[in-house]
XYZ file of C-alpha atoms in Angstrom:
637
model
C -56.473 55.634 61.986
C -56.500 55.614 65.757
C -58.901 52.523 67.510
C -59.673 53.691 70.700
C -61.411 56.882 71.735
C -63.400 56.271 74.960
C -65.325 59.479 73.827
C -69.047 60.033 74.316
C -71.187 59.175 70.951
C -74.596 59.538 69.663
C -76.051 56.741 67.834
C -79.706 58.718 67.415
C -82.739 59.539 70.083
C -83.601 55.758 69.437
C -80.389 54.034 71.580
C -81.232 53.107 74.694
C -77.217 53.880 75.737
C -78.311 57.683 74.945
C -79.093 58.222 78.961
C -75.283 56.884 79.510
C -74.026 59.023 76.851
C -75.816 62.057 78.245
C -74.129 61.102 81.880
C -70.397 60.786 80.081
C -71.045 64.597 78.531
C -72.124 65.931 81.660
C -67.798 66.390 82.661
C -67.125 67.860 79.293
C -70.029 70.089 79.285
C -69.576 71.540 82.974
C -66.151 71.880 81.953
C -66.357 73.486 78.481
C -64.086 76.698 77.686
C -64.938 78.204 74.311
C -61.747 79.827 74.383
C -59.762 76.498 74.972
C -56.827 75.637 71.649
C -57.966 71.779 70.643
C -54.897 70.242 69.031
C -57.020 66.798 69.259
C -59.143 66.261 66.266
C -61.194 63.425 68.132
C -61.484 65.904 70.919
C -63.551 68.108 68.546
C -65.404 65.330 67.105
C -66.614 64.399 70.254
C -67.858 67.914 71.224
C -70.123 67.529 67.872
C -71.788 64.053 69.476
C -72.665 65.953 72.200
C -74.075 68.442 70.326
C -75.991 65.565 68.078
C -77.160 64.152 71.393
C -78.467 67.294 72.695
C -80.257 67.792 69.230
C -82.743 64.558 69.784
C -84.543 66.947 72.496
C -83.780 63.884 75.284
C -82.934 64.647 78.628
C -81.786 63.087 81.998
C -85.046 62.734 84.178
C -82.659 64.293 87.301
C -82.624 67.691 85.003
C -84.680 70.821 85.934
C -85.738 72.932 83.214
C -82.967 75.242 84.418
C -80.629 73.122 84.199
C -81.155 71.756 80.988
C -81.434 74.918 79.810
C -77.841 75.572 81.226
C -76.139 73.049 79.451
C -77.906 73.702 75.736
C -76.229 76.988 76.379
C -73.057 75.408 76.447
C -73.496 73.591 73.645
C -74.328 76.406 71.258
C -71.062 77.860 72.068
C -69.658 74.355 70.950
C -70.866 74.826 67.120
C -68.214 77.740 66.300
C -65.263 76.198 67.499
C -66.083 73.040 65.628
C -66.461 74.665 62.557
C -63.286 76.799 63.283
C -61.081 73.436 63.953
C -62.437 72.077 60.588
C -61.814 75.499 59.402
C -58.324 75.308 60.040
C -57.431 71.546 58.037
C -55.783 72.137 54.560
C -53.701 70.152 52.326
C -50.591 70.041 53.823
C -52.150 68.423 57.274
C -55.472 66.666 55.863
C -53.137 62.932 55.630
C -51.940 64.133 59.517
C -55.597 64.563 60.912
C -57.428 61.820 58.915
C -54.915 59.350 60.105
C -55.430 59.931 63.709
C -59.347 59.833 64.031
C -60.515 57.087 66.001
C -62.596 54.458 64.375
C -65.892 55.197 66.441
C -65.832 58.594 64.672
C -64.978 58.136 60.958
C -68.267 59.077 59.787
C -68.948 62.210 61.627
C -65.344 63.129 60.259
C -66.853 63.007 56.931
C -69.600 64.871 58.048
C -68.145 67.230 59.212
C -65.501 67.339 56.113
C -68.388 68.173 53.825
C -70.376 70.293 55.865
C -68.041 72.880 56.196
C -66.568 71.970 52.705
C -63.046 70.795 53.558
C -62.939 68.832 50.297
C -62.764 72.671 48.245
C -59.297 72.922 49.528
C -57.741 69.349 49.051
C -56.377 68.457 46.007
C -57.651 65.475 43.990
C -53.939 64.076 44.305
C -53.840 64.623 47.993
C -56.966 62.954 48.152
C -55.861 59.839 45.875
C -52.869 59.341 48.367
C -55.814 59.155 51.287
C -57.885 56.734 48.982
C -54.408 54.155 48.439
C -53.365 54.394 52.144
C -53.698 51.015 53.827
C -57.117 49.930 55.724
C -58.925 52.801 53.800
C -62.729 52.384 53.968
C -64.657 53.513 50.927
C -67.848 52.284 52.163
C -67.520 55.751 54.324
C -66.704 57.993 51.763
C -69.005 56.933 49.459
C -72.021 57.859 51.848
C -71.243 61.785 51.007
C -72.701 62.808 47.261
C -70.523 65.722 47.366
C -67.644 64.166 47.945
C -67.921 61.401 45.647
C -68.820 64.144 43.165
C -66.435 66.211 43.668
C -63.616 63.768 43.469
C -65.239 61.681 41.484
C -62.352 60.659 38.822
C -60.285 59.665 41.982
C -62.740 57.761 43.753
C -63.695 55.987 40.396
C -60.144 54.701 39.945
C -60.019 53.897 43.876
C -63.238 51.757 42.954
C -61.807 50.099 40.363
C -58.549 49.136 42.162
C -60.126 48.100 44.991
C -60.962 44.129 46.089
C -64.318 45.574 47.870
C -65.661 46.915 44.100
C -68.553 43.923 43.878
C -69.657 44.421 47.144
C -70.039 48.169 46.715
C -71.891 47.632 44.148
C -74.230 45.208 45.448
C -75.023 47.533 48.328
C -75.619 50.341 46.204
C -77.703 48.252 43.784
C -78.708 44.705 44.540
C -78.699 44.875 48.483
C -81.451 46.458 51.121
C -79.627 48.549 53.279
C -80.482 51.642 55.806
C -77.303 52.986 54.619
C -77.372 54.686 50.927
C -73.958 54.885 48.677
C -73.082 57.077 45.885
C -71.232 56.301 42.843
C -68.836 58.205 40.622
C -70.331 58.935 37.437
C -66.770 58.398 35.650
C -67.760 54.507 36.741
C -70.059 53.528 34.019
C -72.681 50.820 34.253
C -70.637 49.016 31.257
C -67.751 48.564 33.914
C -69.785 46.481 36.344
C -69.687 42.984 34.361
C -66.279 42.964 34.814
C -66.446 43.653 38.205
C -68.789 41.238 39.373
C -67.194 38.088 37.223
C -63.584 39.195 38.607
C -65.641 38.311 41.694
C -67.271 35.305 41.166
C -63.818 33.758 39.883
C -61.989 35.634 43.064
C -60.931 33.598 46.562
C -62.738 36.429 48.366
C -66.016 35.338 46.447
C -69.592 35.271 49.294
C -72.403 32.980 49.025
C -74.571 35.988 50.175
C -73.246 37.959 47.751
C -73.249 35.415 44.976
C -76.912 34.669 45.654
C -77.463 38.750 45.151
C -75.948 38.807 41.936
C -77.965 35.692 40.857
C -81.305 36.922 41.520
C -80.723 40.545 41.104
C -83.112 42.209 38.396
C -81.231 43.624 36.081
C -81.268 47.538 35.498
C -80.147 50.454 33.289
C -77.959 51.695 36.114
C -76.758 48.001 37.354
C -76.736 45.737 34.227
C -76.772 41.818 34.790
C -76.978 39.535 32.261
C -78.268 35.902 32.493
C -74.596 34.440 31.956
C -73.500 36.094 34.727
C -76.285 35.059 36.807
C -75.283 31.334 35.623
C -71.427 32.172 36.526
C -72.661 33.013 39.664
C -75.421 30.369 40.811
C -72.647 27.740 39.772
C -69.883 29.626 41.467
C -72.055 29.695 44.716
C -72.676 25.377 43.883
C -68.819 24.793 43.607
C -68.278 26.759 46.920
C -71.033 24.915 48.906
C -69.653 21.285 46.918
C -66.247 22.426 48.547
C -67.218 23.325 52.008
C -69.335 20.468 53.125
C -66.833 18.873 54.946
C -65.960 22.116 56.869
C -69.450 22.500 57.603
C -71.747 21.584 60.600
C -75.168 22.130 59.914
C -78.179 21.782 62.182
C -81.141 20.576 59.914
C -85.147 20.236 61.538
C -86.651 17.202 60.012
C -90.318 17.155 59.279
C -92.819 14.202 59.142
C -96.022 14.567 57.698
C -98.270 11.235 57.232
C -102.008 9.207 58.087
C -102.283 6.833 60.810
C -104.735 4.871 62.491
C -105.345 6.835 65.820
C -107.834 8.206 67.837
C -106.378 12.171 67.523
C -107.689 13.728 64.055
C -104.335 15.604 64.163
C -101.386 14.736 66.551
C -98.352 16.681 67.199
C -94.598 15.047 67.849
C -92.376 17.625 68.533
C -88.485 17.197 69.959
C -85.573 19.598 69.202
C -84.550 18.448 66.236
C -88.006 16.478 64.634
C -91.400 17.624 64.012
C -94.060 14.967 63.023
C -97.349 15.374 62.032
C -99.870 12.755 61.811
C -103.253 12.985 60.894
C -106.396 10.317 61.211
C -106.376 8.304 58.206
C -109.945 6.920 58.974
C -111.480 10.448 59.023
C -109.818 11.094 55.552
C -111.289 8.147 54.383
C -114.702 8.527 55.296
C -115.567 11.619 54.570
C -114.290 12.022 50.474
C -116.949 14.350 49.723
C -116.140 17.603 47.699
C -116.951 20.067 50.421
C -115.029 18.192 53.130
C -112.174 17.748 50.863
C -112.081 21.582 50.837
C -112.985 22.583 54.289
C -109.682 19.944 55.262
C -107.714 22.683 53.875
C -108.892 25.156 56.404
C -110.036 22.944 59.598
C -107.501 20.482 59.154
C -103.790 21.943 57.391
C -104.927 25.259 58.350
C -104.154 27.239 55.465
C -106.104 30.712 56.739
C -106.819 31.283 60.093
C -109.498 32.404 61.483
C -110.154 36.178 59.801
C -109.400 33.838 56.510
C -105.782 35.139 56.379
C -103.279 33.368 54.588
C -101.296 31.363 57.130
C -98.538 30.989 54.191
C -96.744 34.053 53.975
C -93.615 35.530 54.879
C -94.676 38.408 58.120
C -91.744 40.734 59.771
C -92.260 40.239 63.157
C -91.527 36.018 62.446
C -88.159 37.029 61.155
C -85.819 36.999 63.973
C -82.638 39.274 64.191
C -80.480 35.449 63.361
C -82.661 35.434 60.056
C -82.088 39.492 59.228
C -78.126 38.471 60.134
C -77.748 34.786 57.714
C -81.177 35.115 55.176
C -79.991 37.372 52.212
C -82.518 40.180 51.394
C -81.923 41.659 47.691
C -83.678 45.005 47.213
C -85.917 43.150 45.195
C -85.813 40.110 46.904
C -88.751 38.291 48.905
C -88.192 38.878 52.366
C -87.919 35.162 54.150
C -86.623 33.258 57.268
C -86.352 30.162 58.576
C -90.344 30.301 60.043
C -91.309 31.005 56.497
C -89.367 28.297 54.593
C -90.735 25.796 57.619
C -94.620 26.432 56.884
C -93.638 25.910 53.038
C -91.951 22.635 53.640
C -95.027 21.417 56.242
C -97.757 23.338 53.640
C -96.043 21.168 50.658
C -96.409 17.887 52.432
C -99.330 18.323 53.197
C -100.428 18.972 49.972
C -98.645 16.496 48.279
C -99.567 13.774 50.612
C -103.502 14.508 50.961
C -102.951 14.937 46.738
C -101.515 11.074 46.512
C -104.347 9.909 48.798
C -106.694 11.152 46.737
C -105.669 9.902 44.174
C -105.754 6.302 45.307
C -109.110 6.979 46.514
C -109.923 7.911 42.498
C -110.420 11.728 43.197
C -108.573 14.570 41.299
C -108.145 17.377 42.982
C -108.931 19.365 39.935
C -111.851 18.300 39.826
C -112.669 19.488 43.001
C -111.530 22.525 41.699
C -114.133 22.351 38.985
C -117.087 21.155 41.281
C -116.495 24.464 43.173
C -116.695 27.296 40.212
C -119.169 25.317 38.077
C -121.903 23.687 40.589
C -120.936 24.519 44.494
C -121.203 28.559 43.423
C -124.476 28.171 41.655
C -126.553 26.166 44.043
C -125.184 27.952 47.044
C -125.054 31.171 45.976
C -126.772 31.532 42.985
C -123.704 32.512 40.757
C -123.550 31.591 37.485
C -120.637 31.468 34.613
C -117.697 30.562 36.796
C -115.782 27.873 34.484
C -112.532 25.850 34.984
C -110.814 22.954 33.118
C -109.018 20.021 35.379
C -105.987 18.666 34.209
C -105.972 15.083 33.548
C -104.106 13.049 36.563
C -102.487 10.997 33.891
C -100.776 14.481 31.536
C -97.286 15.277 32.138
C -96.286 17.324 35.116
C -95.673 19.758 32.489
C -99.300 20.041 31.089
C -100.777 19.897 34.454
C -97.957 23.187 35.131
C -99.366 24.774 32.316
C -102.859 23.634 32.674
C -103.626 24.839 36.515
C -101.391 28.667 35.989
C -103.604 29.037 32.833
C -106.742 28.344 34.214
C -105.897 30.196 37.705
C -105.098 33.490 35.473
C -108.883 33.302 33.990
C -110.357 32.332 37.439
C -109.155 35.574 39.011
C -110.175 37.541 35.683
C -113.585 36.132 36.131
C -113.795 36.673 39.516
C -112.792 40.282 39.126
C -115.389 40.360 36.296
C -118.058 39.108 38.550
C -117.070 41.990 40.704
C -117.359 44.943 38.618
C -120.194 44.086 36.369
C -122.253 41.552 38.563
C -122.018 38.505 35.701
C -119.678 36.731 33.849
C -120.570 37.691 29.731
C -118.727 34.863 28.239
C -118.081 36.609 25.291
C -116.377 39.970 26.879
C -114.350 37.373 29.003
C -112.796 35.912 25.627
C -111.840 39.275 24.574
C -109.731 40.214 26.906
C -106.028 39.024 26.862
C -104.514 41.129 29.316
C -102.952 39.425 32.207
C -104.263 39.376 35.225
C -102.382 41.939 38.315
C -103.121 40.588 41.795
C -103.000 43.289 43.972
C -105.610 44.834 41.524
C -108.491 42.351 41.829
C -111.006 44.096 43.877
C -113.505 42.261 46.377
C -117.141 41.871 46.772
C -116.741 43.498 50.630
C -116.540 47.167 51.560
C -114.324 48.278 53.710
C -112.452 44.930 53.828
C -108.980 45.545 55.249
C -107.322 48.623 57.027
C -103.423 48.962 57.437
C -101.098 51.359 59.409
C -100.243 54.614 57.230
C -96.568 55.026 57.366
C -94.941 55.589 60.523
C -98.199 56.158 62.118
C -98.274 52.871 64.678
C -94.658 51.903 64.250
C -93.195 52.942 67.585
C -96.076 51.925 69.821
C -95.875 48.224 68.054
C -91.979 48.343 68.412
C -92.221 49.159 72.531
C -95.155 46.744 73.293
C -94.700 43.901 71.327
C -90.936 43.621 69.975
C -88.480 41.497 72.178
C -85.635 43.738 71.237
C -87.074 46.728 73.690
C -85.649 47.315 77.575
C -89.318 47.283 78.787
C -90.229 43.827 79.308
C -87.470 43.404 82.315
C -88.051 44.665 85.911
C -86.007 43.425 88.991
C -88.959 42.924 90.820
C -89.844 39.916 88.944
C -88.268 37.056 88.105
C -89.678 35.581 85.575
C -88.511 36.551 81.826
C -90.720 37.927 79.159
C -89.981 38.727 75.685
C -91.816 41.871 75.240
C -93.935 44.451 77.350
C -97.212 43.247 76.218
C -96.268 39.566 77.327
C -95.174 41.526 81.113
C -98.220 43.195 81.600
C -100.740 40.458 80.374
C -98.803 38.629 82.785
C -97.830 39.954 85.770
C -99.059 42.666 88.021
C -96.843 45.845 87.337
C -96.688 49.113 88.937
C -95.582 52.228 87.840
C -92.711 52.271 90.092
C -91.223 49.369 88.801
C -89.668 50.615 85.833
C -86.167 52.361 85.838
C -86.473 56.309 84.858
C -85.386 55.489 81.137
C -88.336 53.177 80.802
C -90.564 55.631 82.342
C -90.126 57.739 79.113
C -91.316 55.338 76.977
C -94.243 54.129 79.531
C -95.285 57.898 79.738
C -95.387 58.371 75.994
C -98.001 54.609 75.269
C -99.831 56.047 78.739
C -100.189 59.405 76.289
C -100.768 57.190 73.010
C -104.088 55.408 75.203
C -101.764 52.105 75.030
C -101.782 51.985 78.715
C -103.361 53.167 81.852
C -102.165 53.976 85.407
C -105.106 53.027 87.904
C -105.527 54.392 91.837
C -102.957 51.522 93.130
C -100.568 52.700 90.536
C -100.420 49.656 88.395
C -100.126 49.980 84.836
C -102.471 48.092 82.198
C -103.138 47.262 78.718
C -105.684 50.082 77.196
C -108.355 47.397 75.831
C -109.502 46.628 73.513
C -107.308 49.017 71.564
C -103.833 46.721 72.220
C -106.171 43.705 70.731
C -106.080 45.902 67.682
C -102.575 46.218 67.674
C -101.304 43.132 68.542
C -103.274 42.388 65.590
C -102.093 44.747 63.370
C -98.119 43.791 64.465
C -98.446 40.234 63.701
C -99.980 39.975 60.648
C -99.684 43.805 59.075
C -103.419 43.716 58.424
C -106.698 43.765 59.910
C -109.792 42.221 59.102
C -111.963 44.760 59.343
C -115.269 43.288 58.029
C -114.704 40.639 60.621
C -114.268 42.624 63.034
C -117.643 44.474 64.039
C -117.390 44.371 67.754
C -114.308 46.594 67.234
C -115.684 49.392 65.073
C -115.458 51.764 68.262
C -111.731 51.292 68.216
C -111.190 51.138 64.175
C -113.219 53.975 63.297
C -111.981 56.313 64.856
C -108.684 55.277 63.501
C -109.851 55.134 60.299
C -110.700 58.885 60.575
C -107.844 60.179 62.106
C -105.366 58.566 59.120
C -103.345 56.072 60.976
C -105.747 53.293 59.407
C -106.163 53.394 55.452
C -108.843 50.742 54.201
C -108.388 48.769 50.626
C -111.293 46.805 49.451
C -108.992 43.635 47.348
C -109.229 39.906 47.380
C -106.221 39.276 48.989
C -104.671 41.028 51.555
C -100.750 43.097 50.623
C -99.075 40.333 52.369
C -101.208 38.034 50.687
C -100.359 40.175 47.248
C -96.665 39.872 47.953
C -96.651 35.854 48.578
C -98.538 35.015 45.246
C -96.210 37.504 43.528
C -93.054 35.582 44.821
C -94.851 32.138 43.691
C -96.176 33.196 40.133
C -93.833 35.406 38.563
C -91.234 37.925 39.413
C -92.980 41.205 38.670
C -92.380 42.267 42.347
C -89.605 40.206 43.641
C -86.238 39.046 41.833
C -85.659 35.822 43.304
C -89.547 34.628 42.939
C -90.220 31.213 41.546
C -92.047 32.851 38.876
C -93.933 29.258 38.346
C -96.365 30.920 36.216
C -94.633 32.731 33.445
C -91.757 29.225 33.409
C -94.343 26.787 32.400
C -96.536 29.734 29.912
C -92.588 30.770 28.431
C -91.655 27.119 28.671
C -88.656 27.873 30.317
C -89.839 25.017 33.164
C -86.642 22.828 35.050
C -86.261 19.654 32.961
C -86.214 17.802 36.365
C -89.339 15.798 36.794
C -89.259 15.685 40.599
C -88.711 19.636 40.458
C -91.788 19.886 37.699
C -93.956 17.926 40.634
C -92.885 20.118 43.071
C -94.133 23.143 41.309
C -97.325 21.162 40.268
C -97.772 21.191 44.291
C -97.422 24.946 44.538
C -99.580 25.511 42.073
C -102.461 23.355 43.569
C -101.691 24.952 47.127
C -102.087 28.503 45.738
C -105.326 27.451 43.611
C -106.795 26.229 46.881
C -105.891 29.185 48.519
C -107.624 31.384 45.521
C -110.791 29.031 45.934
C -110.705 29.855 50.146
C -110.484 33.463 49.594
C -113.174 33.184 46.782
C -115.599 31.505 49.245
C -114.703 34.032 51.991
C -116.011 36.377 49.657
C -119.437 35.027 48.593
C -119.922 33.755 52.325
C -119.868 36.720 53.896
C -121.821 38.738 50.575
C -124.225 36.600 51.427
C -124.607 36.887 55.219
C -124.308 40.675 54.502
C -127.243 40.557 52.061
């Protein structure tokens, strides 16, 4: 295979190289003789990236209509001889031409192989001798159903011979990936044990990949039993026991305690520490139920202020160094390093404010209890609402199985309360089916709204994503991370952008993102980018907070880019109790629901605490989203 082809390539309308790219055709197009003999098979692959960068409908701002007109001409005269060079490789010269494509064009090659159906007139053999030549990809290959198909006995033994088998298979089955891969069907699932342990015990053996195999669900079409999960969480154990001493790790240490001081909640942040102190003498004086609750919200700051969980894992907090080091399974909880940094601070908290209660002769639980069965009634004038505190004194394991059970029947009789208006205590102890989170419906109408597919996702990419061109002019100096932080910030004209960012400012001035004014200077559309920015960094809105807005939303709302669900908890909400309770959604979940009902719980007594903590944080969160609920019934009513 030939590495270096300075030729021009098209990596999709979305590049921002494709205005350079559209420059370096502009020779080959002027230039172009239909009648011209190509001996050069990267020659011809290049005449096809022009032709794919043509197709995304882009076009150099310095083009007339004529003269863009001109060149498409061209390239419709480029098509034939393409598919009269493929036209023209057989089986005595496929080993010559394959060899000598440069790396930058491997795919389209393949392309291009099966779109014009090369593979019909290669034999399997000659094809083998392709698959066992040195620095072959199959990742490539395997991209093209046809051609896996088609060859499939071939590419099955290729598979099977190959050190890069696992991986394959991970990608195809355990990994998320933009790119999808195709498997022979002379592979069989029964095949892939093997694979994977040859792995495990193999030099070449991944912690990323280890930790896929571990907390992969196992399927009919990618089998994985619990042993191997064991062979591979203690493979992965042995390999980070062996490194250590290679390693140099950078670790940010958090402090979380009470003090005597005149701050309720003080902040010491350096680059490696964070400590977090909070006013011991306003904890102690003020031990009543409803201040013990409301610290959860004031004080640790567990919802903001449209009562959204403050807990869970959002997209635009993982940064392109999480995507690159975090590993995401296909059915893995998505996470990063912002997310496993709330859960460390959210856990002290709890278990600190937990201990101090304790000394002061309070139970949390009982707390819990106060809530459902009195604070409910004589606020709201809701009766039946029941729980049963753990004792402080149980086992870790009781309290574990104690808190999960009782949770499940508070969010059945809350979802009771909902449908019929009253708990009947005697339906209630009918019903044994287990409770489904994202199904348990809410008191409010028209609660949340969320962006139908695809319908906001490139306005929220170009004004509020730091991996855009638009947040840079030479004008000024000072460096933003996005457009939206530019233009809140800085006076900006329309001038000031570059030609290529004009296309993208034209298109949000056409979306009613932005406006032009008299003195040409561009601004925020308000309060429409509120809404947004909203709806980018936290994938939800509020809605029934949000009256002031309904001008904006509505309309929205009736065009189809909003859709409205009336739950409990919002989806990212949904997703985050999913990946603490049980792994219905997510693989590598902590499932600390079913562990302690299956008693299949760690043995580890510190570990049993620790999940005794996440339980209590997510029963406070229930009881927050509960209140939300009656609060604003009751201001509604």
């Amino acid at each position: 295979m030939s590495l270096e082809y300075n030729g021009v390539k098209s990596y999709g309308k979305n590049d921002f190289g494709i205005g350079n790219e559209l420059e370096k055709a502009e020779s080959i197009i002027l230039n172009f003789d239909k009648n011209f003999h190509y001996t050069d098979i990267n020659a011809i692959l290049e005449l096809n990236n022009i032709v794919l960068l043509y197709d995304t409908g882009i076009r150099l701002t310095v083009w007339k209509d004529s003269d863009y007109l001109k060149r498409k001409k061209t390239i419709n005269l480029m098509i034939p001889v393409i598919g009269k060079f493929f036209s023209n490789i057989k089986e005595d010269n496929f080993l010559d031409y394959i060899s000598k494509v440069s790396m930058i064009y491997i795919d389209d090659f393949w392309s291009l192989f099966v779109r014009f159906k090369v593979y019909e007139r290669i034999d399997s053999s000659v094809f083998m001798s392709y698959l066992r030549m040195p620095g072959v990809c199959l990742y490539n290959i395997l991209q093209y159903k046809k051609l896996v198909d088609y060859y499939d006995y071939s590419v099955a033994i290729a598979l099977r011979e190959s050190d890069e088998a696992a991986r394959i298979l991970v990608l195809t089955y355990l990994k998320k990936t933009s790119v999808r891969y195709y498997l022979p069907n002379s592979l069989k699932p029964t095949e892939f044990e093997k694979i994977f342990q040859n792995y495990i015990d193999s030099n070449q053996a991944n912690p990323n990949v280890l930790e896929l195999i571990a907390y992969a669900q196992s399927t009919g079409l990618c089998p994985i039993s619990d042993k191997l999960r064991l062979n591979a969480i203690r493979r992965n154990s042995e390999m980070c026991e062996e490194n250590k001493h290679d390693s140099v790790c950078s670790e940010f240490g958090i402090c979380i305690g009470f003090k005597d001081q005149d701050e309720l909640v003080k902040y010491d942040k350096n680059k490696t520490d964070l400590q977090i102190f909070y006013d011991v003498k306003w904890f102690e004086k003020f031990l009543d139920y409803p201040t013990i609750m409301n610290n959860f919200i004031n004080v640790f700051e567990m919802v903001d202020r449209y009562c959204r969980c403050n807990l869970v894992s959002l997209k635009y907090k993982i940064t392109p160094i999480d995507s690159i080091f975090t590993v995401n399974g296909i059915n893995f909880y998505n996470k990063g390093t912002w997310f496993d940094s709330m859960t460390m601070t959210s856990n002290m908290q709890i278990q600190m404010y937990y201990q101090f209660l304790i000394a002061k002769n309070i139970n949390i639980e009982d707390v819990f209890k106060w809530f459902f069965e009195h604070y409910l009634s004589e606020e709201f004038s809701v009766q039946g609402f029941f729980y049963n505190p753990s004792s402080p004194t149980t086992t870790y394991i009781e309290k574990c199985r104690n808190i999960s059970s009782e949770m499940e029947g508070i969010l059945k009789q809350f979802r009771m309360y909902v449908r019929d208006g009253e708990i009947n205590r005697e339906l209630f102890e009918m019903s044994s089916e287990h409770i489904i989170i994202k199904t348990v419906p809410s008191l409010i109408e028209n609660k949340y709204a969320y962006a139908s597919d695809g319908s906001f996702s490139d306005e929220l990419f170009l004004l509020f994503s730091d991996q855009t061109l638009l947040s840079s002019i030479d004008r000024i100096n000072t460096t933003y991370s996005t457009l939206y932080e530019l233009l809140s910030n800085e006076e900006v004209f329309y001038s000031d952008f570059k030609s290529n960012q004009k296309v993208s400012i034209d298109w949000l001035i056409k979306q009613g993102d932005l406006e032009v004014n008299d003195n040409e200077i561009i601004k925020l559309v308000k309060p429409k980018i509120y809404i947004l920015d909203d709806l980018y960094k936290h994938e939800v809105i509020s809605i029934y907070k949000l009256n002031d807005y309904k001008r904006v939303i509505d309309p929205l709302i009736e065009s189809g880019k909003l859709y409205v669900k009336d739950t409990l908890f919002t989806k990212p909400e949904i997703d985050y109790l999913n990946y603490e309770l049980n792994k219905r959604e997510f693989s590598n979940g902590l499932d600390l629901r079913n562990k302690y009902s299956h008693a299949t719980y760690p043995r580890d007594v510190k570990k049993q605490q620790e999940d005794y903590t996440e339980l209590i944080k997510i029963m406070i969160f229930i009881i927050i989203k509960i209140n939300d609920e009656f609060c604003t019934k009751s201001n509604v009513i």
